[in-house]
CSV table of C-alpha atoms and ligand atoms in Angstrom, one decimal:
chain,number,residue,atom,x,y,z
P,725,MET,CA,19.5,13.5,14.9
P,726,ILE,CA,22.2,13.7,12.5
P,727,ILE,CA,25.6,12.2,13.7
P,728,HIS,CA,28.6,13.5,12.0
P,729,MET,CA,31.4,11.3,11.8
P,730,THR,CA,35.4,12.6,11.6
P,731,LYS,CA,37.3,11.8,8.1
P,732,ASN,CA,38.3,8.2,7.8
P,733,ALA,CA,36.5,7.2,10.7
P,734,ALA,CA,37.7,3.3,12.0
P,735,PRO,CA,34.9,1.0,10.9
P,736,ALA,CA,34.8,-0.7,13.9
P,737,ASN,CA,33.9,3.1,15.6
P,738,VAL,CA,30.9,3.6,12.9
P,739,GLU,CA,29.8,-0.1,14.1
P,740,ALA,CA,29.7,1.0,17.5
P,741,VAL,CA,27.5,4.1,16.5
P,742,PHE,CA,25.3,1.7,14.3
P,743,ARG,CA,25.2,-0.2,17.4
P,744,ARG,CA,23.9,2.4,19.8
P,745,ILE,CA,21.4,3.4,17.7
P,746,LYS,CA,19.6,-0.5,17.2
P,747,ALA,CA,20.0,-0.6,21.2
P,748,LYS,CA,17.2,1.9,21.4
P,749,GLY,CA,15.3,0.3,18.3
P,750,PHE,CA,15.8,3.2,16.0
P,751,GLY,CA,16.7,3.0,12.0
P,752,TYR,CA,19.2,5.2,10.5
P,753,GLU,CA,20.4,6.2,6.8
P,754,VAL,CA,23.7,6.7,6.0
P,755,ILE,CA,25.5,9.5,3.8
P,756,HIS,CA,28.3,9.0,2.2
P,757,GLY,CA,31.1,11.6,1.8
P,758,THR,CA,34.6,11.5,-0.2
P,759,THR,CA,36.0,10.2,2.7
P,760,GLY,CA,33.2,6.5,3.5
P,761,ILE,CA,30.8,7.4,6.1
P,762,ASN,CA,30.6,10.7,6.9
P,763,VAL,CA,27.2,11.3,8.2
P,764,ILE,CA,24.6,9.2,9.7
P,765,GLY,CA,21.1,10.4,10.2
P,766,VAL,CA,19.5,8.9,12.8
P,767,LEU,CA,15.4,8.0,12.3
P,768,GLY,CA,13.4,7.9,15.3
P,769,ASP,CA,11.5,10.1,18.1
P,770,LEU,CA,14.5,11.1,19.8
P,771,SER,CA,13.2,13.2,22.1
P,772,GLY,CA,14.2,11.4,25.3
P,773,VAL,CA,17.9,10.5,24.1
P,774,GLU,CA,20.8,13.4,24.8
P,775,GLU,CA,23.0,14.4,22.1
P,776,SER,CA,25.9,12.8,24.4
P,777,TYR,CA,24.4,9.4,24.1
P,778,PHE,CA,25.8,9.4,20.9
P,779,ALA,CA,28.8,12.2,21.2
P,780,GLU,CA,30.7,10.3,23.6
P,781,LEU,CA,31.6,7.4,21.1
P,782,ASP,CA,34.8,7.4,19.4
P,783,SER,CA,34.9,9.0,16.0
P,784,VAL,CA,32.0,11.2,16.5
P,785,GLU,CA,32.6,14.8,15.7
P,786,LYS,CA,29.4,16.4,16.1
P,787,VAL,CA,26.0,15.7,17.0
P,788,VAL,CA,22.9,18.0,15.7
P,789,ARG,CA,19.3,17.5,16.8
P,790,ILE,CA,16.7,18.0,14.5
P,791,SER,CA,13.8,19.7,16.4
P,792,LYS,CA,11.0,19.3,13.5
P,793,PRO,CA,8.6,16.6,14.0
P,794,TYR,CA,8.7,16.0,10.2
P,795,LYS,CA,12.7,15.1,10.0
P,796,ARG,CA,13.3,13.9,6.8
P,797,ILE,CA,12.1,16.1,4.7
P,798,SER,CA,12.7,19.6,7.1
P,799,ARG,CA,15.7,21.9,5.6
P,800,GLN,CA,17.0,21.5,9.1
P,801,TYR,CA,17.7,17.6,8.3
P,802,ALA,CA,19.2,18.7,4.7
P,803,GLU,CA,21.7,21.4,6.1
P,804,GLY,CA,22.8,19.0,9.3
P,805,ALA,CA,23.6,16.3,6.9
P,806,LYS,CA,25.3,18.9,4.5
P,807,LEU,CA,23.3,17.4,1.5
P,808,CYS,CA,23.7,18.6,-1.2
P,809,GLU,CA,19.9,19.2,-1.5
P,810,LYS,CA,20.2,22.4,0.9
P,811,GLU,CA,18.2,23.8,-1.7
P,812,THR,CA,14.6,22.3,-3.0
P,813,ARG,CA,14.7,18.9,-4.1
P,814,ARG,CA,14.5,18.5,-7.7
P,815,ILE,CA,12.3,15.9,-9.3
P,816,ARG,CA,12.9,15.0,-12.7
P,817,VAL,CA,9.6,13.7,-14.7
P,818,GLY,CA,10.6,13.5,-18.6
P,819,ARG,CA,12.1,17.0,-19.9
P,820,ALA,CA,10.9,19.1,-16.8
P,821,VAL,CA,12.7,19.4,-13.6
P,822,ILE,CA,10.3,20.2,-10.6
P,823,GLY,CA,12.0,22.3,-8.4
P,824,GLY,CA,14.5,23.5,-10.5
P,825,PRO,CA,14.3,27.2,-11.6
P,826,ASP,CA,11.8,26.9,-14.5
P,827,LEU,CA,8.3,26.7,-13.6
P,828,VAL,CA,6.6,23.3,-14.4
P,829,ILE,CA,2.6,23.5,-15.6
P,830,MET,CA,0.9,20.7,-15.4
P,831,ALA,CA,-2.3,21.0,-17.3
P,832,GLY,CA,-5.3,18.7,-18.7
P,833,PRO,CA,-8.8,17.7,-17.6
P,834,CYS,CA,-10.1,17.1,-14.4
P,835,SER,CA,-11.3,13.8,-15.7
P,836,LEU,CA,-10.8,11.7,-18.7
P,837,GLU,CA,-14.3,11.6,-20.5
P,838,SER,CA,-13.6,9.8,-23.9
P,839,ALA,CA,-10.7,9.0,-26.2
P,840,GLU,CA,-11.8,12.6,-28.3
P,841,GLN,CA,-11.9,14.8,-25.0
P,842,VAL,CA,-8.5,13.6,-24.1
P,843,ALA,CA,-7.3,13.5,-27.7
P,844,ALA,CA,-8.2,17.4,-28.1
P,845,ILE,CA,-6.7,18.6,-25.1
P,846,THR,CA,-3.3,16.4,-25.2
P,847,ARG,CA,-3.1,18.1,-28.4
P,848,TYR,CA,-3.2,21.7,-27.5
P,849,VAL,CA,-1.4,21.0,-24.3
P,850,SER,CA,1.2,19.8,-26.5
P,851,GLU,CA,1.7,22.9,-28.6
P,852,LEU,CA,1.8,25.1,-25.8
P,853,GLY,CA,5.1,23.3,-24.6
P,854,ILE,CA,3.4,22.0,-21.7
P,855,PRO,CA,5.3,19.0,-20.6
P,856,ILE,CA,2.8,17.3,-17.8
P,857,LEU,CA,-0.6,16.2,-18.9
P,858,ARG,CA,-2.6,15.6,-15.8
P,859,GLY,CA,-6.5,13.9,-15.8
P,860,GLY,CA,-8.1,11.7,-14.0
P,861,ALA,CA,-9.4,7.9,-14.5
P,862,TYR,CA,-10.2,7.6,-11.1
P,863,LYS,CA,-12.6,10.3,-9.3
P,864,PRO,CA,-12.8,10.8,-5.8
P,865,ARG,CA,-16.9,12.2,-5.9
P,866,ALA,CA,-19.0,13.6,-3.0
P,867,SER,CA,-21.5,11.8,-4.6
P,868,PRO,CA,-21.9,8.3,-5.3
P,869,TYR,CA,-24.1,8.8,-8.3
P,870,SER,CA,-21.9,11.3,-10.2
P,871,PHE,CA,-19.6,10.5,-12.7
P,872,GLN,CA,-16.9,8.1,-10.9
P,873,GLY,CA,-14.3,7.9,-14.1
P,874,LEU,CA,-13.2,5.9,-17.0
P,875,GLY,CA,-10.7,3.7,-14.7
P,876,LEU,CA,-8.4,1.6,-16.8
P,877,ARG,CA,-9.8,2.8,-20.1
P,878,GLY,CA,-8.9,6.2,-19.0
P,879,LEU,CA,-5.6,5.5,-18.5
P,880,ARG,CA,-4.6,3.5,-21.7
P,881,MET,CA,-6.3,6.9,-23.1
P,882,LEU,CA,-2.8,8.6,-21.1
P,883,ASP,CA,-0.8,6.2,-22.6
P,884,ARG,CA,-1.4,7.1,-26.1
P,885,ALA,CA,-0.9,11.1,-25.0
P,886,ARG,CA,2.6,9.7,-23.7
P,887,SER,CA,3.5,7.8,-26.9
P,888,ARG,CA,2.1,10.4,-29.2
P,889,TYR,CA,3.4,13.5,-27.9
P,890,GLY,CA,6.0,12.6,-25.3
P,891,LEU,CA,3.9,14.1,-22.4
P,892,ARG,CA,4.5,13.1,-18.8
P,893,ILE,CA,1.1,12.0,-16.9
P,894,VAL,CA,-0.1,13.1,-13.5
P,895,THR,CA,-3.2,10.9,-12.1
P,896,GLU,CA,-4.6,10.2,-9.4
P,897,ALA,CA,-4.6,7.2,-7.2
P,898,THR,CA,-7.8,6.8,-4.9
P,899,GLY,CA,-7.3,4.1,-2.9
P,900,LEU,CA,-6.4,0.1,-3.3
P,901,HIS,CA,-9.7,-1.0,-4.2
P,902,HIS,CA,-10.8,-2.9,-7.7
P,903,HIS,CA,-12.4,-0.1,-9.6
P,904,VAL,CA,-15.6,-1.4,-11.1
P,905,ASN,CA,-16.2,-0.4,-14.6
P,906,ALA,CA,-19.2,0.8,-16.5
P,907,ASP,CA,-20.3,-2.5,-17.3
P,908,GLY,CA,-20.2,-3.5,-13.5
P,909,VAL,CA,-17.0,-5.5,-14.3
P,910,PRO,CA,-14.2,-4.8,-11.6
P,911,GLU,CA,-10.7,-4.2,-12.9
P,912,LYS,CA,-8.1,-7.3,-12.1
P,913,LYS,CA,-5.5,-4.9,-10.4
P,914,ASN,CA,-6.2,-2.5,-7.9
P,915,VAL,CA,-6.3,1.5,-8.6
P,916,LEU,CA,-3.0,1.9,-6.9
P,917,GLU,CA,-0.9,-1.0,-9.1
P,918,ASN,CA,-2.6,0.3,-12.5
P,919,VAL,CA,-2.2,3.9,-11.9
P,920,ILE,CA,1.6,3.1,-10.8
P,921,GLU,CA,2.0,1.4,-14.3
P,922,HIS,CA,0.5,3.9,-16.3
P,923,SER,CA,1.7,7.4,-14.9
P,924,ASP,CA,4.9,9.2,-14.1
P,925,ILE,CA,3.6,10.8,-11.2
P,926,VAL,CA,1.0,9.1,-8.6
P,927,GLN,CA,-1.3,11.9,-7.2
P,928,VAL,CA,-2.7,11.5,-3.8
P,929,GLY,CA,-6.1,13.5,-3.7
P,930,ALA,CA,-6.9,15.8,-0.6
P,931,ARG,CA,-9.4,13.6,0.6
P,932,ASN,CA,-6.7,10.9,1.2
P,933,MET,CA,-3.6,13.0,2.8
P,934,LYS,CA,-4.7,11.5,6.2
P,935,SER,CA,-4.8,7.8,4.5
P,936,TYR,CA,-1.4,6.7,6.5
P,937,GLY,CA,-1.9,3.2,5.8
P,938,PHE,CA,-2.3,4.0,1.8
P,939,LEU,CA,0.5,6.4,2.2
P,940,GLN,CA,2.7,3.8,3.4
P,941,GLU,CA,1.2,1.3,0.8
P,942,LEU,CA,2.2,4.0,-2.2
P,943,ALA,CA,5.6,4.6,-0.6
P,944,ALA,CA,6.3,0.7,-0.5
P,945,ALA,CA,5.4,0.4,-4.1
P,946,THR,CA,7.3,3.2,-5.6
P,947,LYS,CA,10.4,2.8,-3.2
P,948,ARG,CA,12.6,0.8,-5.7
P,949,THR,CA,11.7,3.3,-8.7
P,950,ARG,CA,11.2,6.5,-6.6
P,951,LYS,CA,8.3,7.6,-9.0
P,952,PRO,CA,7.3,11.1,-8.0
P,953,VAL,CA,4.5,11.4,-5.6
P,954,LEU,CA,2.2,14.6,-5.9
P,955,LEU,CA,0.5,14.9,-2.4
P,956,LYS,CA,-2.2,17.2,-2.1
P,957,ARG,CA,-3.1,19.4,1.0
P,958,GLY,CA,-6.4,18.1,2.7
P,959,ASP,CA,-8.5,20.9,2.5
P,960,SER,CA,-9.3,21.2,6.6
P,961,SER,CA,-5.7,19.9,7.5
P,962,THR,CA,-2.9,22.2,9.1
P,963,LEU,CA,0.6,23.0,7.5
P,964,GLU,CA,1.8,20.2,10.0
P,965,GLU,CA,-0.1,17.9,9.3
P,966,PHE,CA,0.6,18.0,5.9
P,967,LEU,CA,4.0,17.9,6.0
P,968,LEU,CA,3.7,15.2,8.4
P,969,ALA,CA,2.1,13.7,5.8
P,970,ALA,CA,4.3,14.1,3.3
P,971,GLU,CA,7.1,12.7,5.9
P,972,TYR,CA,5.0,9.4,5.9
P,973,VAL,CA,5.7,9.0,2.2
P,974,VAL,CA,9.5,9.6,2.6
P,975,ALA,CA,10.1,7.8,5.7
P,976,SER,CA,8.5,4.9,4.2
P,977,GLY,CA,11.2,4.8,1.1
P,978,ASN,CA,10.3,7.1,-1.4
P,979,PRO,CA,11.8,10.6,-1.3
P,980,ASN,CA,10.4,11.8,-4.5
P,981,VAL,CA,7.6,14.2,-3.1
P,982,MET,CA,6.1,17.3,-4.3
P,983,LEU,CA,3.4,19.2,-2.2
P,984,CYS,CA,0.4,20.7,-3.9
P,985,LEU,CA,-1.4,23.4,-2.0
P,986,ARG,CA,-5.3,23.2,-3.5
P,987,GLY,CA,-7.1,25.7,-1.4
P,988,ILE,CA,-8.8,25.1,1.9
P,989,ARG,CA,-12.0,25.4,3.7
P,990,ALA,CA,-12.9,28.9,5.3
P,991,PHE,CA,-16.0,30.3,6.1
P,992,GLU,CA,-16.4,31.3,2.3
P,993,GLU,CA,-19.6,30.5,0.3
P,994,THR,CA,-18.8,28.3,-2.8
P,995,LYS,CA,-20.8,30.6,-5.0
P,996,PHE,CA,-17.8,32.8,-4.7
P,997,GLN,CA,-15.0,30.4,-4.3
P,998,ARG,CA,-14.8,26.6,-3.8
P,999,TYR,CA,-11.9,26.9,-1.3
P,1000,THR,CA,-9.9,29.8,-0.1
P,1001,ALA,CA,-6.4,29.8,-2.0
P,1002,ASP,CA,-3.8,29.1,0.6
P,1003,ILE,CA,-1.5,31.2,-0.9
P,1004,GLY,CA,0.3,32.2,2.4
P,1005,ALA,CA,1.1,28.9,3.0
P,1006,ILE,CA,3.7,28.5,-0.5
P,1007,PRO,CA,6.4,30.8,1.7
P,1008,VAL,CA,6.0,28.7,5.1
P,1009,LEU,CA,6.4,25.3,3.1
P,1010,LYS,CA,9.8,26.4,1.5
P,1011,ARG,CA,10.9,27.8,4.2
P,1012,GLU,CA,10.1,24.4,6.4
P,1013,CYS,CA,11.0,21.5,4.3
P,1014,ASN,CA,13.0,21.0,0.9
P,1015,LEU,CA,9.9,19.5,-1.1
P,1016,PRO,CA,9.1,21.4,-4.5
P,1017,VAL,CA,5.8,23.1,-3.8
P,1018,ILE,CA,3.0,22.9,-6.6
P,1019,PHE,CA,-0.3,25.3,-6.2
P,1020,ASP,CA,-3.5,24.2,-7.7
P,1021,PRO,CA,-5.6,27.4,-8.6
P,1022,SER,CA,-8.9,25.9,-10.0
P,1023,HIS,CA,-9.8,23.6,-7.2
P,1024,ALA,CA,-8.0,26.5,-4.7
P,1025,THR,CA,-10.9,28.7,-6.6
P,1026,GLY,CA,-13.5,26.9,-8.5
P,1027,TYR,CA,-14.1,29.3,-11.0
P,1028,ARG,CA,-11.7,29.9,-14.2
P,1029,ASP,CA,-12.0,33.7,-14.3
P,1030,SER,CA,-9.9,33.6,-11.1
P,1031,VAL,CA,-7.6,30.6,-12.1
P,1032,GLY,CA,-5.4,33.3,-13.6
P,1033,ALA,CA,-4.7,35.6,-10.8
P,1034,ILE,CA,-4.5,33.4,-8.2
P,1035,SER,CA,-2.1,31.1,-10.8
P,1036,LEU,CA,0.5,34.1,-11.1
P,1037,ALA,CA,0.1,35.0,-7.4
P,1038,ALA,CA,1.2,31.3,-6.3
P,1039,VAL,CA,4.3,31.7,-8.7
P,1040,ALA,CA,5.3,35.4,-7.4
P,1041,ALA,CA,4.6,33.5,-3.8
P,1042,GLY,CA,7.6,31.2,-4.8
P,1043,ALA,CA,5.4,28.1,-6.1
P,1044,ASP,CA,7.9,26.0,-8.2
P,1045,GLY,CA,4.8,24.7,-10.4
P,1046,LEU,CA,1.0,25.1,-11.1
P,1047,LEU,CA,-1.4,21.9,-11.7
P,1048,ILE,CA,-4.4,23.4,-13.9
P,1049,GLU,CA,-7.6,21.9,-15.2
P,1050,THR,CA,-8.3,22.8,-18.6
P,1051,HIS,CA,-11.0,21.7,-21.3
P,1052,ASN,CA,-11.7,21.7,-24.9
P,1053,CYS,CA,-15.4,22.4,-24.0
P,1054,PRO,CA,-15.8,23.3,-20.4
P,1055,ALA,CA,-19.3,23.9,-20.7
P,1056,GLU,CA,-19.9,20.1,-21.5
P,1057,ALA,CA,-17.5,18.9,-18.9
P,1058,LEU,CA,-18.1,15.8,-16.7
P,1059,CYS,CA,-16.1,17.4,-14.0
P,1060,ASP,CA,-15.4,20.4,-12.9
P,1061,GLY,CA,-16.3,22.3,-15.8
P,1062,GLU,CA,-16.6,25.6,-14.0
P,1063,GLN,CA,-13.3,25.7,-13.1
P,1064,SER,CA,-11.6,24.3,-16.1
P,1065,VAL,CA,-9.8,27.5,-18.5
P,1066,THR,CA,-9.6,27.3,-22.1
P,1067,ARG,CA,-6.8,26.9,-24.0
P,1068,ALA,CA,-6.5,30.9,-25.0
P,1069,GLN,CA,-6.7,31.3,-21.4
P,1070,LEU,CA,-4.0,28.2,-20.2
P,1071,ALA,CA,-1.6,29.9,-23.1
P,1072,ARG,CA,-2.2,33.3,-21.6
P,1073,ILE,CA,-1.4,32.1,-17.8
P,1074,LYS,CA,1.6,30.1,-18.9
P,1075,LYS,CA,3.3,33.1,-20.4
P,1076,GLU,CA,2.5,35.3,-17.7
P,1077,ALA,CA,3.2,33.0,-15.1
P,1078,GLU,CA,6.8,31.9,-16.5
P,1079,LYS,CA,7.9,35.5,-16.7
P,1080,ILE,CA,7.1,36.1,-12.8
P,1081,ARG,CA,8.9,32.6,-12.2
P,1082,ARG,CA,12.0,34.3,-13.8
P,1083,THR,CA,11.8,37.3,-11.5
P,1084,VAL,CA,11.6,35.3,-8.7
P,1085,CYS,CA,14.5,33.3,-9.4
P,1086,ARG,CA,16.6,36.1,-10.5
P,1087,GLY,CA,15.8,37.2,-6.5
Z,657,PEP,C1,-8.3,16.7,-9.0
Z,657,PEP,O1,-7.0,17.2,-8.8
Z,657,PEP,O2,-9.1,16.8,-9.9
Z,657,PEP,C2,-9.0,16.3,-7.5
Z,657,PEP,C3,-9.7,15.6,-7.1
Z,657,PEP,O3,-8.5,17.2,-6.7
Z,657,PEP,P1,-8.5,17.6,-4.8
Z,657,PEP,O4,-7.9,16.1,-4.6
Z,657,PEP,O5,-7.6,18.3,-4.5
Z,657,PEP,O6,-9.7,17.8,-4.9
Z,658,MN,MN1,-11.1,18.2,-10.2
């Protein structure tokens, strides 16, 4: 519920509202307007509370109920609270503004494999004017025998990409465990701590979308810095579950969340499509919440020859950014080579997708 206070409401009247909120065990968020406290967002399950419970108090101008279960990220909340963010929330990462008029591309390998591979890909990603490098140091693999990632050694390679080319980094935190490196030695810090230290955007993978405790830990650990989080949709999750997972992060203290669609499981066999591209979810997410929406055409399709077309479709449908896997030598990639585009393909996708974005934003 959103409580609008009258202009210059007396502090005692504001206090009385706070007391009522606390009496029911709810939390609240205060939005200061030009004349002091203008709006109070009440947080909790208010289904059994009448608007009049607050409306009858002195200096309360009006009370707006938020009917969406994902309260904080809903457009309803942003509009009800008269936030400046009626539009999409803008998240600045280096020189990129995610959720602004410009399309933001994040590109790089599925996994970091060697200093040479990272250096080669970083160079062309930077030359193409792409501001954000992706690359997994911790890989959530379906088989325990598959390559699990370079861990901290990989993250240090990303540090070099940042300092040499000014690229910003998005990389996945797979949990709170201590990664065991190739020599069998566990890393000192846990995966989340290492990723927060070495990244500019923390990716939460599809497999962890419903790890609610992990989402809360992540939000608590990034509450102060508000380090952006890229949350991927679980491959079998509904859009409501996806939105509620984002709500977990926001409600636990970090509002800088971007949603990433990456394809869902349908009845299609993987020989044609690894997942089914959920393009139709883009306008729904844009309508329901005010978080930026990113589309990952690589996992959504599984095949590099489909990545271009689906990238353009996603941007036409309103995606604010693309997360694309690319490799300097896809045939030799240790992970997801078939869906990794070449430098030439990436350059073309960028050019064409930016053109479409300009058309979309002109409306
Ligand atoms: C990835 O981005 O490399 C990845 C593992 O993605 P997802 O969580 O979407 O499978
Ligand atoms: Mn991958």
